[in-house]
Rosetta silent file (secondary structure, phi, psi, omega in degrees, C-alpha in Angstrom):
SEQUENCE: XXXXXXXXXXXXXXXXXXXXXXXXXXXXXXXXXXXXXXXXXXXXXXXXXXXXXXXXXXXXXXXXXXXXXXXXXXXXXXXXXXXXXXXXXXXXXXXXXXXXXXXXXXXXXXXXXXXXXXXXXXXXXXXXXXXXXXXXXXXXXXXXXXXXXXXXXXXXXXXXXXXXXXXXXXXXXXXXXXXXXXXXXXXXXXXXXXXXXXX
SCORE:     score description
SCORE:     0.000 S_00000001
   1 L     0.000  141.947 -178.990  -61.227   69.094  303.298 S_00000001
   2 E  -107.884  140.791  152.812  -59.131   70.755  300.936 S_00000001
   3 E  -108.166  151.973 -155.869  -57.217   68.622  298.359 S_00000001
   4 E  -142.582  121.201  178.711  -54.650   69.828  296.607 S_00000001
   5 E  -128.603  162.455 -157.703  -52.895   67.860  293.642 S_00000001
   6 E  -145.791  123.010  170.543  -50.167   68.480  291.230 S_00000001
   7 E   -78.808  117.250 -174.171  -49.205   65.952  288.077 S_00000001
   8 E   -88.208  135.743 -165.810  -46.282   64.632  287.771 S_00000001
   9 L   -99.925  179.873 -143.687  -44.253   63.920  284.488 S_00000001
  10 L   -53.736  164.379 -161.946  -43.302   60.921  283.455 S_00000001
  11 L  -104.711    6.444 -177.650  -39.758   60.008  285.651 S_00000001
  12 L   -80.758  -46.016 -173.766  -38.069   58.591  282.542 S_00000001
  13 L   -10.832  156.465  133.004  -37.956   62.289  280.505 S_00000001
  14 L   -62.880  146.991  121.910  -34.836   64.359  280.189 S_00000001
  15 H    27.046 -106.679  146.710  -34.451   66.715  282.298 S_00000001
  16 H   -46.042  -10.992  173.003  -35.405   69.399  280.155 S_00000001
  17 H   -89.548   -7.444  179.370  -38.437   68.081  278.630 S_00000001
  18 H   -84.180  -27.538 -162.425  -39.517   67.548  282.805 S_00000001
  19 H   -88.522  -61.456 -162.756  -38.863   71.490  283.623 S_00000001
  20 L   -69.782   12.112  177.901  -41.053   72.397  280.309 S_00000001
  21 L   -98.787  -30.138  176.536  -43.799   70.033  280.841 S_00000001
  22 L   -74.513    9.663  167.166  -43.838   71.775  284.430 S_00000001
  23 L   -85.119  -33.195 -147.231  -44.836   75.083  282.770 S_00000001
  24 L   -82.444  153.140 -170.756  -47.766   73.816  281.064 S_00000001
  25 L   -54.417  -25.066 -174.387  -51.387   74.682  283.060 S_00000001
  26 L   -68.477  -59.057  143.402  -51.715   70.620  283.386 S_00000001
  27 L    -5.295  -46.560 -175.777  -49.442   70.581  285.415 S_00000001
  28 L   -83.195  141.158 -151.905  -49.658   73.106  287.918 S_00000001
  29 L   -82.334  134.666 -164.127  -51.091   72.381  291.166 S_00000001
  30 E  -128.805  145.512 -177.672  -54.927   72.775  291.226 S_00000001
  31 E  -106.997  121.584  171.374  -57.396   72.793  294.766 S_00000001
  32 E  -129.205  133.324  169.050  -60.576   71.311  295.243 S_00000001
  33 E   -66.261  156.288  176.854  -62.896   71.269  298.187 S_00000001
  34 L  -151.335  147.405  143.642  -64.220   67.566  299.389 S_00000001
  35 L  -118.685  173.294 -163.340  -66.168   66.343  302.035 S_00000001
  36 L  -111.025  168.096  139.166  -65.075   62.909  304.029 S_00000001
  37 L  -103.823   -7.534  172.653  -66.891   60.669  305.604 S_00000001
  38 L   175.276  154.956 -171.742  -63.732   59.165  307.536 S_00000001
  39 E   -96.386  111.208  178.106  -59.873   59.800  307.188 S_00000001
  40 E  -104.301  154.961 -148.698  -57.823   56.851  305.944 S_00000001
  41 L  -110.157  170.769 -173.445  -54.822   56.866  307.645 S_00000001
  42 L  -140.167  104.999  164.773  -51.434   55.080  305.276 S_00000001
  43 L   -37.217  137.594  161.319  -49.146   52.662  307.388 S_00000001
  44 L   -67.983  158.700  174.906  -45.542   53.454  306.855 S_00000001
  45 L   -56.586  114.447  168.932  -44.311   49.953  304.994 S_00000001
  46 L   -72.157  154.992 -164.929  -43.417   47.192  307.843 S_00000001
  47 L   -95.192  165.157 -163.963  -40.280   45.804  307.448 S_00000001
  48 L  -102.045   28.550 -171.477  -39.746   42.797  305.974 S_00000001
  49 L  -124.701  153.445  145.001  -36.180   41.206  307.951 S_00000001
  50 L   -82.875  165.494 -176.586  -36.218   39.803  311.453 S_00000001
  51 E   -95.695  153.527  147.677  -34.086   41.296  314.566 S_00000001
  52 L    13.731  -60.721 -164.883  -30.921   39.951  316.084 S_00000001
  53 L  -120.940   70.266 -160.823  -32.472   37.610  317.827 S_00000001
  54 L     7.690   49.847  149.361  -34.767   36.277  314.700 S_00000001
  55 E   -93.748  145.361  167.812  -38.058   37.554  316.465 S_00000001
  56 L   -55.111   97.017  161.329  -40.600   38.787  314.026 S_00000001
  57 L   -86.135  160.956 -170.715  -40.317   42.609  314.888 S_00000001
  58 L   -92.845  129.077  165.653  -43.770   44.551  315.689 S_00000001
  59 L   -68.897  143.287  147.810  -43.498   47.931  314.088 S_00000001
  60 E  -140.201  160.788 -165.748  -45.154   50.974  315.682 S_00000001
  61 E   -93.826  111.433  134.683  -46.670   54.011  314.530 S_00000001
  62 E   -74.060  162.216 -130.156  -47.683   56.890  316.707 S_00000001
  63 H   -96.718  -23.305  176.066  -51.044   57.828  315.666 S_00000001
  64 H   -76.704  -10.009  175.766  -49.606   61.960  314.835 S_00000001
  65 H   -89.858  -14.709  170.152  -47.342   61.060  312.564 S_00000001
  66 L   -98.053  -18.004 -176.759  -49.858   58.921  309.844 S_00000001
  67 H   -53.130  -15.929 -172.715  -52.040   61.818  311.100 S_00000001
  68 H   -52.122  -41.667 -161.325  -49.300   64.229  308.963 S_00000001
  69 H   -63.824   -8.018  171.470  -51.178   63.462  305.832 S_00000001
  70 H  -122.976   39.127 -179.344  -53.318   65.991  306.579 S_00000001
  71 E  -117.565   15.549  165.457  -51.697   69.267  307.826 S_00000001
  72 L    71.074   11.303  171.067  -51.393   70.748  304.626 S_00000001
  73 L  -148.796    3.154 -171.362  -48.128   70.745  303.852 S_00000001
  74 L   -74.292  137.439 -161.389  -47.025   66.575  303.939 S_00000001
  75 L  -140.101  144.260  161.459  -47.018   65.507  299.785 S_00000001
  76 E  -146.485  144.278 -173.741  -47.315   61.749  299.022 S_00000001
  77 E   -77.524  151.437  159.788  -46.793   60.594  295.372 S_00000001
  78 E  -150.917  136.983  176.124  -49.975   58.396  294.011 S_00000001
  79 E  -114.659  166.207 -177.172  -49.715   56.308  291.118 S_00000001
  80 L  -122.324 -175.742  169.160  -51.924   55.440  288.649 S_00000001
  81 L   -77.600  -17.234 -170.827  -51.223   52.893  285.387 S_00000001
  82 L   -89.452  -68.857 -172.450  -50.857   56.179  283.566 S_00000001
  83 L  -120.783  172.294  178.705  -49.738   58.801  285.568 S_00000001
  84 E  -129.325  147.674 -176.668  -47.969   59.882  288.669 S_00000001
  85 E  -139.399  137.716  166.928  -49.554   62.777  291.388 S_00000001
  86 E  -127.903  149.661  179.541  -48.492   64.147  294.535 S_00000001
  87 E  -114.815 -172.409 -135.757  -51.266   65.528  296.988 S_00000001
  88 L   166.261   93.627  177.372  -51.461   67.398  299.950 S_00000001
  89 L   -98.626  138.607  171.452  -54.783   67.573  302.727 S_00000001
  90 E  -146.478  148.968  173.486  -55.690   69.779  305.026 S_00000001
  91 E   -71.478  126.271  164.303  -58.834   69.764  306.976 S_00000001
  92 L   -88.441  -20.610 -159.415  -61.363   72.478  306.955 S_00000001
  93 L  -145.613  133.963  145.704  -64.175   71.546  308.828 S_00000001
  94 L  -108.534  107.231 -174.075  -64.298   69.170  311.977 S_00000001
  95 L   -44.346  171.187  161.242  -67.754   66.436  312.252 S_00000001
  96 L   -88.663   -0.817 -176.426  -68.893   66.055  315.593 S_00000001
  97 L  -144.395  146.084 -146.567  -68.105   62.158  315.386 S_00000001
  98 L  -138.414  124.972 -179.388  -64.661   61.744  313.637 S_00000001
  99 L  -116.015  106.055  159.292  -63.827   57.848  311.686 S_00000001
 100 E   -94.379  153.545 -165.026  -60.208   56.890  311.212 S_00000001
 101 E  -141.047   91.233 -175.264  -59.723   54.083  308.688 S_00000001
 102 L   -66.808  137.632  170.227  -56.035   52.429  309.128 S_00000001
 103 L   -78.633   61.357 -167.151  -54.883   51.427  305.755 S_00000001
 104 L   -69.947  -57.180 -170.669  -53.695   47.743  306.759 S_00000001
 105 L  -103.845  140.456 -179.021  -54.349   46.151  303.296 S_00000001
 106 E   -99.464  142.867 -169.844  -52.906   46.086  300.366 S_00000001
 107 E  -139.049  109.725  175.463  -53.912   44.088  297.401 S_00000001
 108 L  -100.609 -179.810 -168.483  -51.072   43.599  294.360 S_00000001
 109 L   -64.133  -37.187 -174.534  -51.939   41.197  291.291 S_00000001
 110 L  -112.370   -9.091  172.337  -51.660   38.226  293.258 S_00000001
 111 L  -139.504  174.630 -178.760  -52.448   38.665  296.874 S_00000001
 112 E  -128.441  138.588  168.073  -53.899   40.822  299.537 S_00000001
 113 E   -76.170  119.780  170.630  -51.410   41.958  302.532 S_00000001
 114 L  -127.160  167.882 -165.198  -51.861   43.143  305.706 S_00000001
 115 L   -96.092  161.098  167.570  -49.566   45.146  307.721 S_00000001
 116 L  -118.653   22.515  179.496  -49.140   44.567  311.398 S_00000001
 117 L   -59.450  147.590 -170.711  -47.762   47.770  312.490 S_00000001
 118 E  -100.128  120.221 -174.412  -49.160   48.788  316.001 S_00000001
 119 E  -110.148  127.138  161.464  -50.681   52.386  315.771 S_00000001
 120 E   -59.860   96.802 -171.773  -49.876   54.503  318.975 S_00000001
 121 L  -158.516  147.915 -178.011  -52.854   56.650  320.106 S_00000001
 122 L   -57.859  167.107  154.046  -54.669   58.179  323.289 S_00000001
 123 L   -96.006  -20.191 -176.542  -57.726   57.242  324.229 S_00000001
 124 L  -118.737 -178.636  153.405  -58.448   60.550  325.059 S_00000001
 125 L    41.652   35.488 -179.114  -57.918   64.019  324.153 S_00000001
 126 E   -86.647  141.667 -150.958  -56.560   63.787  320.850 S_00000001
 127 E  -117.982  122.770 -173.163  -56.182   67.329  319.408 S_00000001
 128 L  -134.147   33.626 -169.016  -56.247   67.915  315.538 S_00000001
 129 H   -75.281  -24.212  166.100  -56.312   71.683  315.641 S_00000001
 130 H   -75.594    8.872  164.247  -52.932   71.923  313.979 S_00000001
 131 H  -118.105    1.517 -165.217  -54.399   70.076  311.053 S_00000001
 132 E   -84.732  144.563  134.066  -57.307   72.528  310.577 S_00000001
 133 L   -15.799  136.605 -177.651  -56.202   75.585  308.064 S_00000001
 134 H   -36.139  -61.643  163.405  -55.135   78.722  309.860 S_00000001
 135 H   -50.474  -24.013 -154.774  -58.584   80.454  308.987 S_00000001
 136 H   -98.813  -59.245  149.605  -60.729   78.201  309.885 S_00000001
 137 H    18.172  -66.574  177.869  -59.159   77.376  313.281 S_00000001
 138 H   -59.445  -35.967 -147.962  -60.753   80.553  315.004 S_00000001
 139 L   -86.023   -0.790 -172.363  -64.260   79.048  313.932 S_00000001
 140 L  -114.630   89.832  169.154  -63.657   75.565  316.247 S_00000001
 141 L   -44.629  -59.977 -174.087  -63.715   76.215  319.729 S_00000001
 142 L   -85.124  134.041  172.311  -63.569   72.166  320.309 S_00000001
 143 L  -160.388   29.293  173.716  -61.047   70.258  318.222 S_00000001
 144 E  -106.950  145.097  174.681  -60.182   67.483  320.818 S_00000001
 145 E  -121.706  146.382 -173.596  -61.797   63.755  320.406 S_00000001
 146 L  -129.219  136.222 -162.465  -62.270   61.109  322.486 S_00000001
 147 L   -59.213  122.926  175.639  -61.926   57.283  321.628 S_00000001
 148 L  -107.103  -22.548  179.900  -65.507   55.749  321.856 S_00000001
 149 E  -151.510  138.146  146.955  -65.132   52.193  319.515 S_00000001
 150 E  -144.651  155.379 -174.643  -62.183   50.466  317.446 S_00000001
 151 E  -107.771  147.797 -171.723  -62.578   47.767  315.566 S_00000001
 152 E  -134.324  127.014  158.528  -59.145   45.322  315.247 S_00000001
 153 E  -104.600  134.378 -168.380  -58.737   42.671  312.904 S_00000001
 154 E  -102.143  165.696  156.431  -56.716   39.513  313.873 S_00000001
 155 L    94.032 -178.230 -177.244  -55.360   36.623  311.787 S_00000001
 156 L   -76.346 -173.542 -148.278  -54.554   36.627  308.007 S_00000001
 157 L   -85.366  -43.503 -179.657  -56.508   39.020  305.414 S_00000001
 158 L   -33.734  -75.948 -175.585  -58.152   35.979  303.898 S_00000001
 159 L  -108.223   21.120  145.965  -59.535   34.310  307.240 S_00000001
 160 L   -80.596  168.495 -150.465  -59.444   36.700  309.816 S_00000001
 161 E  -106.572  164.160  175.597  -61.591   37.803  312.769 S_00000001
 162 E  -140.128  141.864  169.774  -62.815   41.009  313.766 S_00000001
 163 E  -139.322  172.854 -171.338  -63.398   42.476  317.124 S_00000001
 164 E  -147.471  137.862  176.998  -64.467   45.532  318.615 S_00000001
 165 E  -111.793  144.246 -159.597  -64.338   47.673  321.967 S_00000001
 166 E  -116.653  110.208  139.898  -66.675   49.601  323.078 S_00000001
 167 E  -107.286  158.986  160.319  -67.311   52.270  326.150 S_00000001
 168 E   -58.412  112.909  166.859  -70.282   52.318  328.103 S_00000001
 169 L   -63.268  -36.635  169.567  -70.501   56.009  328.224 S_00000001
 170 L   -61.514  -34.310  171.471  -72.321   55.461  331.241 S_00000001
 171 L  -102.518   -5.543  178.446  -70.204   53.822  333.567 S_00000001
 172 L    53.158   42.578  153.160  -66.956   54.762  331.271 S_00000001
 173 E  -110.227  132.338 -175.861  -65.762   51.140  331.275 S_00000001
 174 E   -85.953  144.437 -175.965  -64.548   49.415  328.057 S_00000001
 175 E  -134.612  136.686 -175.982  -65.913   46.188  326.754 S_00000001
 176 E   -93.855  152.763 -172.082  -64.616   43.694  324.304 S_00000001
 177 E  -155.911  137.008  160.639  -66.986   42.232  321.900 S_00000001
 178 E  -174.374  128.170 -167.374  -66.490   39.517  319.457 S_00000001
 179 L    45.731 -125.615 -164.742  -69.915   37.551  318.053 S_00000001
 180 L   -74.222  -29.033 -178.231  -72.014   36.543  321.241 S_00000001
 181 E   -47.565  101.588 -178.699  -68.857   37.133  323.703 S_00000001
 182 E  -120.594  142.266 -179.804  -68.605   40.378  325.396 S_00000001
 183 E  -128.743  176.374  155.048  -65.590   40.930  328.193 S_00000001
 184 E   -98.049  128.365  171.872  -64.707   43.883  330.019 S_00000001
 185 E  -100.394  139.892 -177.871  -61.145   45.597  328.925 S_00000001
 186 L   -84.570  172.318 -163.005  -58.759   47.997  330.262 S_00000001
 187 L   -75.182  -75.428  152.455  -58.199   50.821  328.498 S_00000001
 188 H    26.183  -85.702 -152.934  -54.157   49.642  328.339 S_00000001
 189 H   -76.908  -10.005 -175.355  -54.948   47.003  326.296 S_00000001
 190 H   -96.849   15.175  178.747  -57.101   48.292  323.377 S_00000001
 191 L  -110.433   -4.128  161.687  -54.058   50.356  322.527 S_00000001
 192 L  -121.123   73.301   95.685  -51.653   47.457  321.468 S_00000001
 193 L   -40.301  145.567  150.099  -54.440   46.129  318.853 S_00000001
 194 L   -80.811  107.748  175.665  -54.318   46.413  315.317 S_00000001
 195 E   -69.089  136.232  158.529  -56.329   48.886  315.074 S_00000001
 196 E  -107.000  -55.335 -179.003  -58.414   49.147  311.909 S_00000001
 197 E  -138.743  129.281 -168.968  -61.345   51.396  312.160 S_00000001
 198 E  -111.607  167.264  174.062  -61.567   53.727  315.147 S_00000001
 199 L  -128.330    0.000    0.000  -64.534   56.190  315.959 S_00000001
């Protein structure tokens, strides 16, 4: 994966002291190769109001759009206590077994959050060839994936449960699992989960 980050100055400056600090070499956007071991994925914020008719709305996500963060040209800001950065990913290389990692929680000084947005995504066929670099592209014949496990966590961040589905590659039926309890599941249904960590 290439990352590619650029420092930002401070957002208080003038004006002019922001364009000449954007001259200086520190500045200037610098590349480094990485390799991953799984892709964390960044929840847009859920909103915090109720609808019209005070139900709690469920936010959703389709799964190409947190998927953005990596096509090489999408910039998100990251702060530090110090400084501010905005990056930019693009993929280089595709494993043969591919780990998304939903970004549900957040942890601020006094609590930890979790989001409940509903992430949209095949089961099949998902295609990430348009996230690969231009070059590199030619070198993947295969760049489609297919879901094989996700793990969902229910309840609050504190005290919540975890469960996980599974297929049987052999008979290509899905199974629910939580502790000794195993069920069988439609396919349908493992896609309005909170998804957490899919494989």
């Amino acid at each position: 994966m290439r990352i590619f980050t650029k420092k930002l100055p401070h957002p208080d400056l003038p004006a002019e002291e922001k364009a000449q600090l954007l001259q200086n070499a520190e500045y200037q956007e610098m590349m480094v190769e990485s390799t991953f071991m799984y892709l964390t994925l960044d929840l847009p914020t859920a909103p915090l109001y109720k609808d019209e008719k005070e139900q709690l709305i469920i936010p959703q996500v389709p799964l190409f759009s947190i998927l953005a963060k990596f096509n090489g040209a999408t910039e998100k800001e990251y702060k530090t206590y110090k400084e501010n950065f905005l990056k930019r990913f693009q993929l280089t290389k595709l494993p043969p077994y591919l780990i998304f990692c939903i970004k549900r929680f957040t942890k601020n000084n006094f609590f930890v959050e979790k989001n409940p947005t509903i992430v949209n995504f095949p089961i099949t066929n998902v295609d990430l060839r348009e996230y690969l670099s231009e070059e590199v592209q030619a070198a993947h014949a295969n760049t489609t994936y297919d879901l094989i496990a996700n793990i969902v966590h229910d309840g609050k961040p504190s005290e919540g449960s975890y469960r996980i589905h599974v297929l049987h590659h052999g008979t290509g039926k899905w199974y629910e699992l939580q502790d000794l309890q195993v069920t069988d599941i439609l396919p349908q249904m493992i896609t309005l989960s909170e998804a957490y960590i899919q494989v």
